[in-house]
Each structure stands twice: as C-alpha cells, then as structure tokens.
mmCIF file of N, CA and C in Angstrom:
data_model
loop_
_atom_site.group_PDB
_atom_site.id
_atom_site.type_symbol
_atom_site.label_atom_id
_atom_site.label_comp_id
_atom_site.label_asym_id
_atom_site.label_seq_id
_atom_site.Cartn_x
_atom_site.Cartn_y
_atom_site.Cartn_z
ATOM 1 N N UNK A 1 174.867 157.198 264.703
ATOM 2 C CA UNK A 1 175.539 157.836 265.815
ATOM 3 C C UNK A 1 174.525 158.032 266.943
ATOM 4 N N UNK A 2 174.973 157.796 268.173
ATOM 5 C CA UNK A 2 174.133 157.973 269.357
ATOM 6 C C UNK A 2 174.844 158.932 270.309
ATOM 7 N N UNK A 3 174.063 159.654 271.096
ATOM 8 C CA UNK A 3 174.631 160.577 272.076
ATOM 9 C C UNK A 3 174.004 160.304 273.438
ATOM 10 N N UNK A 4 174.852 160.128 274.439
ATOM 11 C CA UNK A 4 174.413 159.957 275.823
ATOM 12 C C UNK A 4 175.247 160.906 276.674
ATOM 13 N N UNK A 5 174.583 161.784 277.416
ATOM 14 C CA UNK A 5 175.278 162.757 278.275
ATOM 15 C C UNK A 5 176.367 163.512 277.511
ATOM 16 N N UNK A 6 176.023 163.973 276.318
ATOM 17 C CA UNK A 6 176.930 164.743 275.456
ATOM 18 C C UNK A 6 178.149 163.959 274.972
ATOM 19 N N UNK A 7 178.113 162.645 275.098
ATOM 20 C CA UNK A 7 179.192 161.814 274.574
ATOM 21 C C UNK A 7 178.632 161.004 273.417
ATOM 22 N N UNK A 8 179.387 160.976 272.305
ATOM 23 C CA UNK A 8 178.908 160.283 271.114
ATOM 24 C C UNK A 8 179.374 158.830 271.085
ATOM 25 N N UNK A 9 178.482 157.978 270.629
ATOM 26 C CA UNK A 9 178.754 156.547 270.474
ATOM 27 C C UNK A 9 178.494 156.187 269.019
ATOM 28 N N UNK A 10 179.426 155.499 268.374
ATOM 29 C CA UNK A 10 179.337 155.270 266.930
ATOM 30 C C UNK A 10 178.270 154.271 266.487
ATOM 31 N N UNK A 11 177.848 153.363 267.389
ATOM 32 C CA UNK A 11 176.866 152.358 266.970
ATOM 33 C C UNK A 11 176.079 151.856 268.176
ATOM 34 N N UNK A 12 175.050 151.068 267.887
ATOM 35 C CA UNK A 12 174.185 150.561 268.952
ATOM 36 C C UNK A 12 174.935 149.631 269.909
ATOM 37 N N UNK A 13 175.917 148.899 269.418
ATOM 38 C CA UNK A 13 176.700 148.016 270.282
ATOM 39 C C UNK A 13 177.491 148.819 271.302
ATOM 40 N N UNK A 14 178.039 149.952 270.879
ATOM 41 C CA UNK A 14 178.790 150.781 271.816
ATOM 42 C C UNK A 14 177.867 151.380 272.884
ATOM 43 N N UNK A 15 176.606 151.608 272.553
ATOM 44 C CA UNK A 15 175.637 152.086 273.542
ATOM 45 C C UNK A 15 175.412 151.003 274.602
ATOM 46 N N UNK A 16 175.199 149.778 274.146
ATOM 47 C CA UNK A 16 175.005 148.669 275.083
ATOM 48 C C UNK A 16 176.219 148.500 275.984
ATOM 49 N N UNK A 17 177.400 148.552 275.394
ATOM 50 C CA UNK A 17 178.626 148.369 276.174
ATOM 51 C C UNK A 17 178.877 149.526 277.134
ATOM 52 N N UNK A 18 178.343 150.700 276.831
ATOM 53 C CA UNK A 18 178.452 151.827 277.759
ATOM 54 C C UNK A 18 177.790 151.460 279.082
ATOM 55 N N UNK A 19 176.697 150.706 279.014
ATOM 56 C CA UNK A 19 175.952 150.351 280.209
ATOM 57 C C UNK A 19 176.463 149.086 280.898
ATOM 58 N N UNK A 20 176.945 148.106 280.151
ATOM 59 C CA UNK A 20 177.349 146.841 280.780
ATOM 60 C C UNK A 20 178.791 146.466 280.512
ATOM 61 N N UNK A 21 179.551 147.342 279.859
ATOM 62 C CA UNK A 21 180.927 147.030 279.501
ATOM 63 C C UNK A 21 181.846 146.984 280.702
ATOM 64 N N UNK A 22 183.011 146.483 280.476
ATOM 65 C CA UNK A 22 183.989 146.352 281.543
ATOM 66 C C UNK A 22 183.953 144.963 282.134
ATOM 67 N N UNK A 23 184.847 144.728 283.055
ATOM 68 C CA UNK A 23 185.019 143.393 283.620
ATOM 69 C C UNK A 23 183.905 142.997 284.583
ATOM 70 N N UNK A 24 183.311 143.954 285.296
ATOM 71 C CA UNK A 24 182.466 143.595 286.427
ATOM 72 C C UNK A 24 180.986 143.900 286.304
ATOM 73 N N UNK A 25 180.578 144.821 285.462
ATOM 74 C CA UNK A 25 179.172 145.222 285.443
ATOM 75 C C UNK A 25 178.229 144.068 285.128
ATOM 76 N N UNK A 26 178.532 143.299 284.110
ATOM 77 C CA UNK A 26 177.664 142.171 283.748
ATOM 78 C C UNK A 26 177.631 141.131 284.865
ATOM 79 N N UNK A 27 178.753 140.959 285.556
ATOM 80 C CA UNK A 27 178.823 140.006 286.674
ATOM 81 C C UNK A 27 177.912 140.477 287.806
ATOM 82 N N UNK A 28 177.987 141.748 288.137
ATOM 83 C CA UNK A 28 177.129 142.315 289.178
ATOM 84 C C UNK A 28 175.663 142.147 288.793
ATOM 85 N N UNK A 29 175.337 142.494 287.556
ATOM 86 C CA UNK A 29 173.949 142.382 287.094
ATOM 87 C C UNK A 29 173.472 140.938 287.110
ATOM 88 N N UNK A 30 174.335 140.000 286.754
ATOM 89 C CA UNK A 30 174.000 138.579 286.790
ATOM 90 C C UNK A 30 173.546 138.177 288.192
ATOM 91 N N UNK A 31 174.243 138.664 289.205
ATOM 92 C CA UNK A 31 173.900 138.310 290.584
ATOM 93 C C UNK A 31 172.645 139.023 291.087
ATOM 94 N N UNK A 32 172.230 140.068 290.411
ATOM 95 C CA UNK A 32 171.001 140.771 290.804
ATOM 96 C C UNK A 32 169.763 140.243 290.086
ATOM 97 N N UNK A 33 169.955 139.315 289.147
ATOM 98 C CA UNK A 33 168.820 138.755 288.403
ATOM 99 C C UNK A 33 167.817 138.104 289.352
ATOM 100 N N UNK A 34 168.317 137.385 290.352
ATOM 101 C CA UNK A 34 167.447 136.648 291.276
ATOM 102 C C UNK A 34 166.734 137.538 292.282
ATOM 103 N N UNK A 35 167.103 138.808 292.353
ATOM 104 C CA UNK A 35 166.455 139.712 293.294
ATOM 105 C C UNK A 35 167.461 140.570 294.035
ATOM 106 N N UNK A 36 166.957 141.282 295.022
ATOM 107 C CA UNK A 36 167.754 142.246 295.781
ATOM 108 C C UNK A 36 168.926 141.581 296.489
ATOM 109 N N UNK A 37 170.035 142.306 296.502
ATOM 110 C CA UNK A 37 171.232 141.848 297.214
ATOM 111 C C UNK A 37 171.800 143.025 297.990
ATOM 112 N N UNK A 38 172.325 142.717 299.163
ATOM 113 C CA UNK A 38 173.034 143.724 299.932
ATOM 114 C C UNK A 38 174.476 143.782 299.451
ATOM 115 N N UNK A 39 175.137 144.882 299.773
ATOM 116 C CA UNK A 39 176.525 145.100 299.339
ATOM 117 C C UNK A 39 177.407 143.919 299.742
ATOM 118 N N UNK A 40 177.331 143.503 301.001
ATOM 119 C CA UNK A 40 178.186 142.404 301.475
ATOM 120 C C UNK A 40 177.845 141.075 300.808
ATOM 121 N N UNK A 41 176.589 140.883 300.428
ATOM 122 C CA UNK A 41 176.224 139.672 299.687
ATOM 123 C C UNK A 41 176.930 139.655 298.337
ATOM 124 N N UNK A 42 176.931 140.809 297.662
ATOM 125 C CA UNK A 42 177.619 140.905 296.374
ATOM 126 C C UNK A 42 179.111 140.661 296.538
ATOM 127 N N UNK A 43 179.705 141.187 297.613
ATOM 128 C CA UNK A 43 181.141 140.973 297.870
ATOM 129 C C UNK A 43 181.448 139.485 298.010
ATOM 130 N N UNK A 44 180.571 138.760 298.694
ATOM 131 C CA UNK A 44 180.775 137.318 298.892
ATOM 132 C C UNK A 44 180.570 136.537 297.600
ATOM 133 N N UNK A 45 179.613 136.994 296.784
ATOM 134 C CA UNK A 45 179.341 136.308 295.517
ATOM 135 C C UNK A 45 180.427 136.559 294.477
ATOM 136 N N UNK A 46 181.129 137.692 294.605
ATOM 137 C CA UNK A 46 182.179 138.069 293.654
ATOM 138 C C UNK A 46 183.470 138.302 294.457
ATOM 139 N N UNK A 47 184.089 137.236 294.954
ATOM 140 C CA UNK A 47 185.225 137.410 295.873
ATOM 141 C C UNK A 47 186.463 138.052 295.266
ATOM 142 N N UNK A 48 186.595 138.053 293.952
ATOM 143 C CA UNK A 48 187.808 138.609 293.341
ATOM 144 C C UNK A 48 187.693 140.096 293.009
ATOM 145 N N UNK A 49 186.547 140.700 293.268
ATOM 146 C CA UNK A 49 186.384 142.136 293.024
ATOM 147 C C UNK A 49 186.822 142.900 294.277
ATOM 148 N N UNK A 50 187.472 144.019 294.084
ATOM 149 C CA UNK A 50 187.866 144.829 295.243
ATOM 150 C C UNK A 50 186.659 145.639 295.719
ATOM 151 N N UNK A 51 186.702 146.050 296.975
ATOM 152 C CA UNK A 51 185.608 146.851 297.522
ATOM 153 C C UNK A 51 185.445 148.152 296.747
ATOM 154 N N UNK A 52 186.554 148.774 296.422
ATOM 155 C CA UNK A 52 186.519 150.042 295.690
ATOM 156 C C UNK A 52 185.872 149.865 294.320
ATOM 157 N N UNK A 53 186.268 148.816 293.613
ATOM 158 C CA UNK A 53 185.715 148.566 292.280
ATOM 159 C C UNK A 53 184.230 148.258 292.362
ATOM 160 N N UNK A 54 183.827 147.420 293.313
ATOM 161 C CA UNK A 54 182.408 147.108 293.469
ATOM 162 C C UNK A 54 181.618 148.375 293.750
ATOM 163 N N UNK A 55 182.117 149.189 294.639
ATOM 164 C CA UNK A 55 181.449 150.436 294.983
ATOM 165 C C UNK A 55 181.323 151.362 293.767
ATOM 166 N N UNK A 56 182.407 151.524 293.009
ATOM 167 C CA UNK A 56 182.378 152.380 291.821
ATOM 168 C C UNK A 56 181.441 151.846 290.747
ATOM 169 N N UNK A 57 181.468 150.534 290.516
ATOM 170 C CA UNK A 57 180.614 149.942 289.485
ATOM 171 C C UNK A 57 179.140 150.071 289.866
ATOM 172 N N UNK A 58 178.824 149.841 291.143
ATOM 173 C CA UNK A 58 177.445 149.999 291.599
ATOM 174 C C UNK A 58 176.987 151.449 291.450
ATOM 175 N N UNK A 59 177.881 152.374 291.751
ATOM 176 C CA UNK A 59 177.562 153.795 291.616
ATOM 177 C C UNK A 59 177.270 154.146 290.152
ATOM 178 N N UNK A 60 178.096 153.618 289.225
ATOM 179 C CA UNK A 60 177.873 153.866 287.800
ATOM 180 C C UNK A 60 176.558 153.248 287.326
ATOM 181 N N UNK A 61 176.298 152.032 287.773
ATOM 182 C CA UNK A 61 175.052 151.364 287.388
ATOM 183 C C UNK A 61 173.840 152.128 287.927
ATOM 184 N N UNK A 62 173.980 152.691 289.115
ATOM 185 C CA UNK A 62 172.896 153.496 289.680
ATOM 186 C C UNK A 62 172.717 154.791 288.891
ATOM 187 N N UNK A 63 173.817 155.453 288.547
ATOM 188 C CA UNK A 63 173.743 156.692 287.752
ATOM 189 C C UNK A 63 173.122 156.450 286.382
ATOM 190 N N UNK A 64 173.343 155.254 285.834
ATOM 191 C CA UNK A 64 172.792 154.895 284.525
ATOM 192 C C UNK A 64 171.362 154.346 284.623
ATOM 193 N N UNK A 65 170.812 154.332 285.834
ATOM 194 C CA UNK A 65 169.442 153.866 286.088
ATOM 195 C C UNK A 65 169.250 152.389 285.744
ATOM 196 N N UNK A 66 170.321 151.620 285.883
ATOM 197 C CA UNK A 66 170.264 150.172 285.675
ATOM 198 C C UNK A 66 169.962 149.487 287.003
ATOM 199 N N UNK A 67 170.518 150.049 288.073
ATOM 200 C CA UNK A 67 170.385 149.487 289.413
ATOM 201 C C UNK A 67 169.770 150.535 290.334
ATOM 202 N N UNK A 68 168.910 150.060 291.223
ATOM 203 C CA UNK A 68 168.322 150.925 292.237
ATOM 204 C C UNK A 68 168.992 150.632 293.579
ATOM 205 N N UNK A 69 169.347 151.688 294.296
ATOM 206 C CA UNK A 69 169.976 151.565 295.616
ATOM 207 C C UNK A 69 168.975 152.040 296.648
ATOM 208 N N UNK A 70 168.640 151.155 297.569
ATOM 209 C CA UNK A 70 167.687 151.519 298.621
ATOM 210 C C UNK A 70 168.383 151.416 299.967
ATOM 211 N N UNK A 71 168.295 152.490 300.751
ATOM 212 C CA UNK A 71 168.926 152.539 302.069
ATOM 213 C C UNK A 71 167.840 152.401 303.128
ATOM 214 N N UNK A 72 168.028 151.430 304.027
ATOM 215 C CA UNK A 72 167.116 151.231 305.145
ATOM 216 C C UNK A 72 167.762 151.824 306.389
ATOM 217 N N UNK A 73 167.090 152.833 306.970
ATOM 218 C CA UNK A 73 167.664 153.521 308.134
ATOM 219 C C UNK A 73 166.788 153.389 309.381
ATOM 220 N N UNK A 74 165.697 152.621 309.287
ATOM 221 C CA UNK A 74 164.779 152.522 310.419
ATOM 222 C C UNK A 74 165.464 152.024 311.686
ATOM 223 N N UNK A 75 166.261 150.990 311.543
ATOM 224 C CA UNK A 75 166.925 150.435 312.723
ATOM 225 C C UNK A 75 168.383 150.164 312.398
ATOM 226 N N UNK A 76 169.253 150.393 313.375
ATOM 227 C CA UNK A 76 170.668 150.086 313.144
ATOM 228 C C UNK A 76 170.849 148.583 313.025
ATOM 229 N N UNK A 77 171.820 148.097 312.307
ATOM 230 C CA UNK A 77 172.753 148.872 311.499
ATOM 231 C C UNK A 77 172.129 149.272 310.158
ATOM 232 N N UNK A 78 172.699 150.288 309.571
ATOM 233 C CA UNK A 78 172.271 150.773 308.266
ATOM 234 C C UNK A 78 172.374 149.638 307.249
ATOM 235 N N UNK A 79 171.355 149.499 306.398
ATOM 236 C CA UNK A 79 171.378 148.434 305.395
ATOM 237 C C UNK A 79 171.125 149.051 304.019
ATOM 238 N N UNK A 80 171.934 148.654 303.047
ATOM 239 C CA UNK A 80 171.775 149.116 301.672
ATOM 240 C C UNK A 80 171.500 147.894 300.805
ATOM 241 N N UNK A 81 170.494 148.023 299.946
ATOM 242 C CA UNK A 81 170.090 146.917 299.088
ATOM 243 C C UNK A 81 170.065 147.386 297.639
ATOM 244 N N UNK A 82 170.507 146.518 296.732
ATOM 245 C CA UNK A 82 170.550 146.838 295.311
ATOM 246 C C UNK A 82 169.608 145.916 294.555
ATOM 247 N N UNK A 83 168.865 146.503 293.615
ATOM 248 C CA UNK A 83 167.967 145.737 292.756
ATOM 249 C C UNK A 83 168.064 146.282 291.337
ATOM 250 N N UNK A 84 167.628 145.482 290.382
ATOM 251 C CA UNK A 84 167.539 145.951 289.005
ATOM 252 C C UNK A 84 166.336 146.872 288.868
ATOM 253 N N UNK A 85 166.507 147.957 288.148
ATOM 254 C CA UNK A 85 165.381 148.828 287.819
ATOM 255 C C UNK A 85 164.601 148.198 286.664
ATOM 256 N N UNK A 86 163.480 148.783 286.316
ATOM 257 C CA UNK A 86 162.743 148.292 285.142
ATOM 258 C C UNK A 86 163.610 148.414 283.892
ATOM 259 N N UNK A 87 164.348 149.523 283.793
ATOM 260 C CA UNK A 87 165.264 149.704 282.661
ATOM 261 C C UNK A 87 166.364 148.641 282.701
ATOM 262 N N UNK A 88 166.882 148.353 283.890
ATOM 263 C CA UNK A 88 167.903 147.318 284.048
ATOM 264 C C UNK A 88 167.393 145.944 283.647
ATOM 265 N N UNK A 89 166.127 145.684 283.930
ATOM 266 C CA UNK A 89 165.535 144.380 283.584
ATOM 267 C C UNK A 89 165.442 144.180 282.078
ATOM 268 N N UNK A 90 165.470 145.280 281.305
ATOM 269 C CA UNK A 90 165.455 145.120 279.850
ATOM 270 C C UNK A 90 166.751 144.487 279.352
ATOM 271 N N UNK A 91 167.775 144.458 280.207
ATOM 272 C CA UNK A 91 169.047 143.830 279.851
ATOM 273 C C UNK A 91 169.051 142.316 280.111
ATOM 274 N N UNK A 92 167.990 141.785 280.699
ATOM 275 C CA UNK A 92 167.964 140.362 281.039
ATOM 276 C C UNK A 92 168.226 139.442 279.847
ATOM 277 N N UNK A 93 167.638 139.678 278.666
ATOM 278 C CA UNK A 93 167.957 138.801 277.531
ATOM 279 C C UNK A 93 169.446 138.857 277.149
ATOM 280 N N UNK A 94 170.046 140.023 277.259
ATOM 281 C CA UNK A 94 171.476 140.169 276.946
ATOM 282 C C UNK A 94 172.302 139.398 277.972
ATOM 283 N N UNK A 95 171.969 139.558 279.256
ATOM 284 C CA UNK A 95 172.702 138.857 280.315
ATOM 285 C C UNK A 95 172.529 137.346 280.191
ATOM 286 N N UNK A 96 171.328 136.922 279.826
ATOM 287 C CA UNK A 96 171.078 135.490 279.632
ATOM 288 C C UNK A 96 171.936 134.944 278.489
ATOM 289 N N UNK A 97 172.036 135.694 277.403
ATOM 290 C CA UNK A 97 172.867 135.263 276.272
ATOM 291 C C UNK A 97 174.341 135.189 276.673
ATOM 292 N N UNK A 98 174.816 136.177 277.425
ATOM 293 C CA UNK A 98 176.210 136.175 277.893
ATOM 294 C C UNK A 98 176.448 134.966 278.802
ATOM 295 N N UNK A 99 175.500 134.702 279.702
ATOM 296 C CA UNK A 99 175.609 133.567 280.622
ATOM 297 C C UNK A 99 175.644 132.248 279.858
ATOM 298 N N UNK A 100 174.733 132.076 278.913
ATOM 299 C CA UNK A 100 174.676 130.828 278.140
ATOM 300 C C UNK A 100 175.947 130.619 277.334
ATOM 301 N N UNK A 101 176.492 131.693 276.786
ATOM 302 C CA UNK A 101 177.737 131.577 276.041
ATOM 303 C C UNK A 101 178.855 131.132 276.975
ATOM 304 N N UNK A 102 178.902 131.713 278.163
ATOM 305 C CA UNK A 102 179.932 131.347 279.135
ATOM 306 C C UNK A 102 179.833 129.897 279.586
ATOM 307 N N UNK A 103 178.607 129.390 279.704
ATOM 308 C CA UNK A 103 178.402 127.989 280.080
ATOM 309 C C UNK A 103 178.896 127.068 278.964
ATOM 310 N N UNK A 104 178.623 127.431 277.717
ATOM 311 C CA UNK A 104 178.984 126.589 276.568
ATOM 312 C C UNK A 104 180.450 126.719 276.163
ATOM 313 N N UNK A 105 181.085 127.823 276.475
ATOM 314 C CA UNK A 105 182.441 128.109 275.994
ATOM 315 C C UNK A 105 183.469 127.022 276.279
ATOM 316 N N UNK A 106 183.486 126.414 277.470
ATOM 317 C CA UNK A 106 184.496 125.378 277.703
ATOM 318 C C UNK A 106 184.405 124.205 276.726
ATOM 319 N N UNK A 107 183.211 123.898 276.263
ATOM 320 C CA UNK A 107 183.030 122.783 275.331
ATOM 321 C C UNK A 107 183.311 123.177 273.881
ATOM 322 N N UNK A 108 183.244 124.477 273.593
ATOM 323 C CA UNK A 108 183.373 124.943 272.207
ATOM 324 C C UNK A 108 184.717 125.572 271.890
ATOM 325 N N UNK A 109 185.436 125.956 272.902
ATOM 326 C CA UNK A 109 186.627 126.778 272.736
ATOM 327 C C UNK A 109 187.815 126.012 272.171
ATOM 328 N N UNK A 110 188.614 126.728 271.361
ATOM 329 C CA UNK A 110 189.861 126.166 270.878
ATOM 330 C C UNK A 110 190.959 126.403 271.935
ATOM 331 N N UNK A 111 190.704 127.347 272.842
ATOM 332 C CA UNK A 111 191.620 127.574 273.961
ATOM 333 C C UNK A 111 191.144 126.735 275.125
ATOM 334 N N UNK A 112 192.043 126.530 276.054
ATOM 335 C CA UNK A 112 191.692 125.686 277.183
ATOM 336 C C UNK A 112 190.960 126.503 278.257
ATOM 337 N N UNK A 113 189.664 126.265 278.380
ATOM 338 C CA UNK A 113 188.843 126.871 279.419
ATOM 339 C C UNK A 113 188.427 125.729 280.328
ATOM 340 N N UNK A 114 188.758 125.838 281.592
ATOM 341 C CA UNK A 114 188.441 124.782 282.536
ATOM 342 C C UNK A 114 187.326 125.252 283.459
ATOM 343 N N UNK A 115 186.272 124.478 283.517
ATOM 344 C CA UNK A 115 185.149 124.777 284.421
ATOM 345 C C UNK A 115 185.476 124.147 285.769
ATOM 346 N N UNK A 116 185.602 124.982 286.799
ATOM 347 C CA UNK A 116 185.947 124.461 288.146
ATOM 348 C C UNK A 116 184.707 124.094 288.924
#
C-alpha cells in the first residue's frame, strides 16, 4: 500500500498511473521530452486536446512536480514555458516504452490500427 497526499494506492502501478494516467498526461510529457515548450506549441502539437483540458493537465503535472512552469515577464507579451523537472525526467524510460509500444502496435494488433 502507498499513500500520496493522504490518498491510498493499492500497488506501485497505481502510483505510476496517478502521475501519468489519463488520456493526455503521457502525450503532454512525450512532447516535453525534446525540451521546453510554450503553451501554444503544445496546443499545436496536440490539436485534439481542448484548451481547458491542456491547462488542467499541465496544472496537475506541475502540482505533482513532474513539469516545471516558468513565466517570463521581462518584456510583453507574457510567455509561459513548460519543461520536465528532474523528477519528471525519471519517467523517460516509461514514456519511451509507451512510445515504442504505440509504434509497434499497428503491426502486432489483432484489431485494426491504422498509422496515418
């Protein structure tokens, strides 16, 4: 049993999924592997995510210390940049495995997965 913020998780897998679970978190993290991205860059890279969902997921990732949010206010317009924290970078092997599985899935699947 694991406890995070007074919430219990039954196993180590549920702990991992607490941080990267859901439809969008792993996708967002995948796009941050190459380095810092601005909010609008992420929106363009993930066109099917809503602004509200992207904003909420980034906020959760920041609260979990997976993503760092840096605000540049020196000159207008205001710029916000997101990067992986050192703790977030520990997820790179997991993200790489998820990515590799997704690349291979169309060739291995019994269901029809079409790579566009």
